[in-house]
Amino acid sequence: MSSLDGASAALFSSRSPDLAEDDLEILAARFEPVRLVPGETLVEEGRPSDAIWLLGSGSVSVSFRGPNGPVKILDLGRGAWVGEISFLDCGSPSATAVVRAPGMAFRLRRAALSELMESAPRVGSRFLRTLQRDLAARLREWDRQFLRRPRSPERGLFSLLFGARA
Amino acid sequence: MTTLHGFPVRDIPLFAELTGAEWAALEKRLRIRRYREKDVLVREGTPILSGEPALFILLSGQVLVTCRDGGFLRVLHPGETFGLLSLADGAPRAATCLAASRVTVAVMERGALEELRATDERLTCALELGVARQLARDLRTVAALLQASAHRPAREPTPPARTEVESFTRSQRATPELHRPRSADELAELFHRAHHQGRRLVLRGAGLSFDGQSVDDDLALSLEAMDHLAIDPLSGHFTAGPGVTWGEVCTRLAPHGWVMPAAVTTSSATVGGTLSSNSLSRFSPIFGKEGRAVLSIDLLTPDGERRTCTRTESPDLFYAAIGGLGGVGVVVSATYAAHPVPTPTRVRSHVRRHPSIEGLGALLGPSALHGEKTAYGIFSVGEDKVRGLVISSEYCAAERLRPMLPHEPEHRVRVPLEMAVNRWHALSSLFWAFTHDIYMRGADTRPFVDDLLGYTFFMEGHLRAKRAADRLGLPFEVMQQTFVVPEAADLARFLATGLARLRADGIPLALLDVLWLPEDEPFCLSSSRGLAGYAVTFSFEGPFSVPHLRKALEALSKEVLAIGGRTHLGKNVCADPEDLAAMYQSGLTDYAAVKDRVDPHGMLQSRFLRRCFPSLGDTARRRTAA
């Protein structure tokens, strides 16, 4: 790992433990290091974004718009992805992510991922599997969070999911 | 138009972006399967075995998705993909998929997928992107549902009513007007009304505080309905409302390989409750108290302001509110950093018998702590004999379970045993003699391996016994007081003095536990602010004479003050207010300054605060008099 310092190498390695050292180097070269300044907005709800961030240090607060102002969801820290949903499905972000504590992150733009998939498809595949695993962890967690919500009998999950189809 | 068994490929989002050549290469690896109505395509909890389908694409018919926890989840329609979660993380299936009609699916078997990954890098890459995109779309769907559910009221508001409340130890009782706010907005409204009506407010969680920390006579706010919890499985950060229980937090963290560094020992204790006393636990010798794991708090103060407080942003409020006994504001949510552990997580404990209260400084102090292994001592002190166990524990990856009986809170003997031990001191001594002399014989050479939640919430058995006794109308008396003793040299003397005093007063001690407590951050009312030392807890179980015991504990508080220590504020506190003021002097000054600023009329109160720190009401009294 020549171009990454120890902490950054450990960060990439922790997220992509299946990648060999050389492959991590290829992957990390597509990410741009970014300083995180408190108050800076990385992703804004409803505003298209073409990047994903891997947090190296500091923290990022995630919230969405509620009827009475922003509703905080949680704070993310080292090792978390920011903006991964809209980065992948190309839709508008469903939440806003603002830097809370200063730190640094690695940013990957969609064009850089395309270039990686073109020039190094094996590394690209491994990286995408890393993302899949992390998305799966988050999805399992959100499923649990949703399932524990108290349900109102007149408006259950079925009608929320399918509306008129229900 | 390219089709798959008659279904347009462009309508299958997973494959929509493949080129013609890529699709042709992929189609060869798909198999068509047909199922009858009620056939199970995927069963919850099962892994993907070799030769089994790794992913499914529904081509005709409908599939029901159900899970054990949530019942019916959703209906899948043609073009939709399922089975991706287990494909992505290799964990067992998260739900059961059941044919709701005759169904045709295209499947890719695990072997075919592995062959593809080994032979065609470009096509693999395109497919992996498709799978990641589908997972992102699924996340977006669940995110929308979570947001929608956050807007809906969790339950119908309960009208406030005069309700009898009591402390866990039943030493304090009151009949306040009890409100159950469900959001920060409702809380702010209650604060506003209380301020204009000149009312006093006390905050309550699960009602497990030992003393009068959550008891008062005017208005009480139960925060149990503010129970939102969001966990980031990647960074281990989690944000919890004050009503979230630690059982919920730890159960949700565990599958992702995270634990709360200093989790309390009862699962029904709430985040707001433990945060207000900056609780300590058996892992505190290495992780410190609860406050050390807190990254930020969202605080609503009596002046109606809502502030985010961290170590750098409104730090005075951060250090006053954590461990602040609910006196400077309501923690609307708190964000913590969990600690990474291997999964599935167990706790390995080595137990050494130590039939003495001598030498504990060296056995439990910082020099005895290595890596992430904690250590604590538990002692039964009889008339003629000390029976002690020094236990060192660490988190470990899955090992064969060898549970320790006290760490099996659900064990069927636990409730009757706890009830009997609480009632008859002789039985308590007999139980300890059995534990120490027989059950733990040879334990130092063969470690116990406990289930994570059983170890963490071992006091749940005690709580169940107390609740059973309450239901049956039987007495179940408990008192605990914790002291922080700064020096190893003072520890043995303090223990000897304390035990002699209790013996002279004829007060039977149920248990004594000792652990090392590192110096805390400058939390105003922390018993270890600027002070590292040994946390010594004296536990008493009934029957005992409360006035005698109070007097003895007040004397011990004087004793600990004389050696530069403190009485911990998170349990029962029997101490002269002047002694407490001397113990907490600098922290109390900082705390009072914050309280005077954000709560000038002294709206947030409790019997405990008034009794222990009567000077805190001075500003409010001056204002009232003026």
XYZ file of N, CA and C in Angstrom, chain A residues 133 136-137 140 144, chain B residues 43-48 83-95 255:
75
model
N -22.793 -6.262 0.596
C -22.794 -6.797 1.958
C -23.183 -5.703 2.957
N -26.777 -4.865 2.623
C -27.586 -5.944 3.213
C -27.637 -5.780 4.733
N -26.495 -5.431 5.333
C -26.479 -5.235 6.793
C -27.431 -4.114 7.174
N -31.106 -5.280 6.638
C -31.582 -6.159 7.717
C -31.897 -5.332 8.968
N -35.572 -4.672 10.776
C -35.839 -4.899 12.210
C -36.467 -3.646 12.820
N -37.103 -20.341 2.646
C -37.551 -20.480 4.032
C -36.663 -19.650 4.962
N -37.291 -18.835 5.797
C -36.570 -17.947 6.732
C -35.620 -18.747 7.627
N -34.427 -18.225 7.784
C -33.477 -18.840 8.713
C -32.588 -19.899 8.091
N -32.847 -20.253 6.819
C -32.012 -21.292 6.194
C -30.906 -20.646 5.364
N -29.736 -21.263 5.305
C -28.660 -20.715 4.479
C -28.836 -21.111 3.002
N -28.069 -20.464 2.119
C -28.077 -20.892 0.710
C -27.081 -22.031 0.579
N -34.372 -12.896 -2.737
C -33.254 -13.759 -2.336
C -31.923 -13.036 -2.308
N -31.965 -11.709 -2.531
C -30.703 -10.965 -2.670
C -29.954 -10.759 -1.355
N -30.698 -10.656 -0.239
C -30.024 -10.357 1.032
C -29.006 -11.439 1.384
N -29.451 -12.681 1.323
C -28.541 -13.779 1.678
C -27.438 -13.933 0.645
N -27.770 -13.614 -0.605
C -26.736 -13.641 -1.644
C -25.653 -12.620 -1.318
N -26.085 -11.453 -0.813
C -25.132 -10.370 -0.557
C -24.275 -10.621 0.673
N -24.879 -11.128 1.757
C -24.089 -11.216 2.995
C -23.842 -12.646 3.469
N -24.380 -13.621 2.766
C -24.118 -15.013 3.135
C -24.830 -15.458 4.400
N -25.617 -14.571 5.002
C -26.349 -14.933 6.225
C -27.635 -15.681 5.848
N -28.246 -16.343 6.831
C -29.483 -17.074 6.519
C -30.584 -16.162 5.968
N -31.528 -16.790 5.283
C -32.631 -16.048 4.667
C -33.376 -15.227 5.715
N -33.724 -13.990 5.345
C -34.361 -13.075 6.295
C -35.864 -13.262 6.354
N -36.454 -13.923 5.336
C -37.917 -14.047 5.296
C -38.281 -15.327 4.544
N -26.201 -8.711 16.385
C -25.979 -9.420 15.119
C -24.947 -8.747 14.221
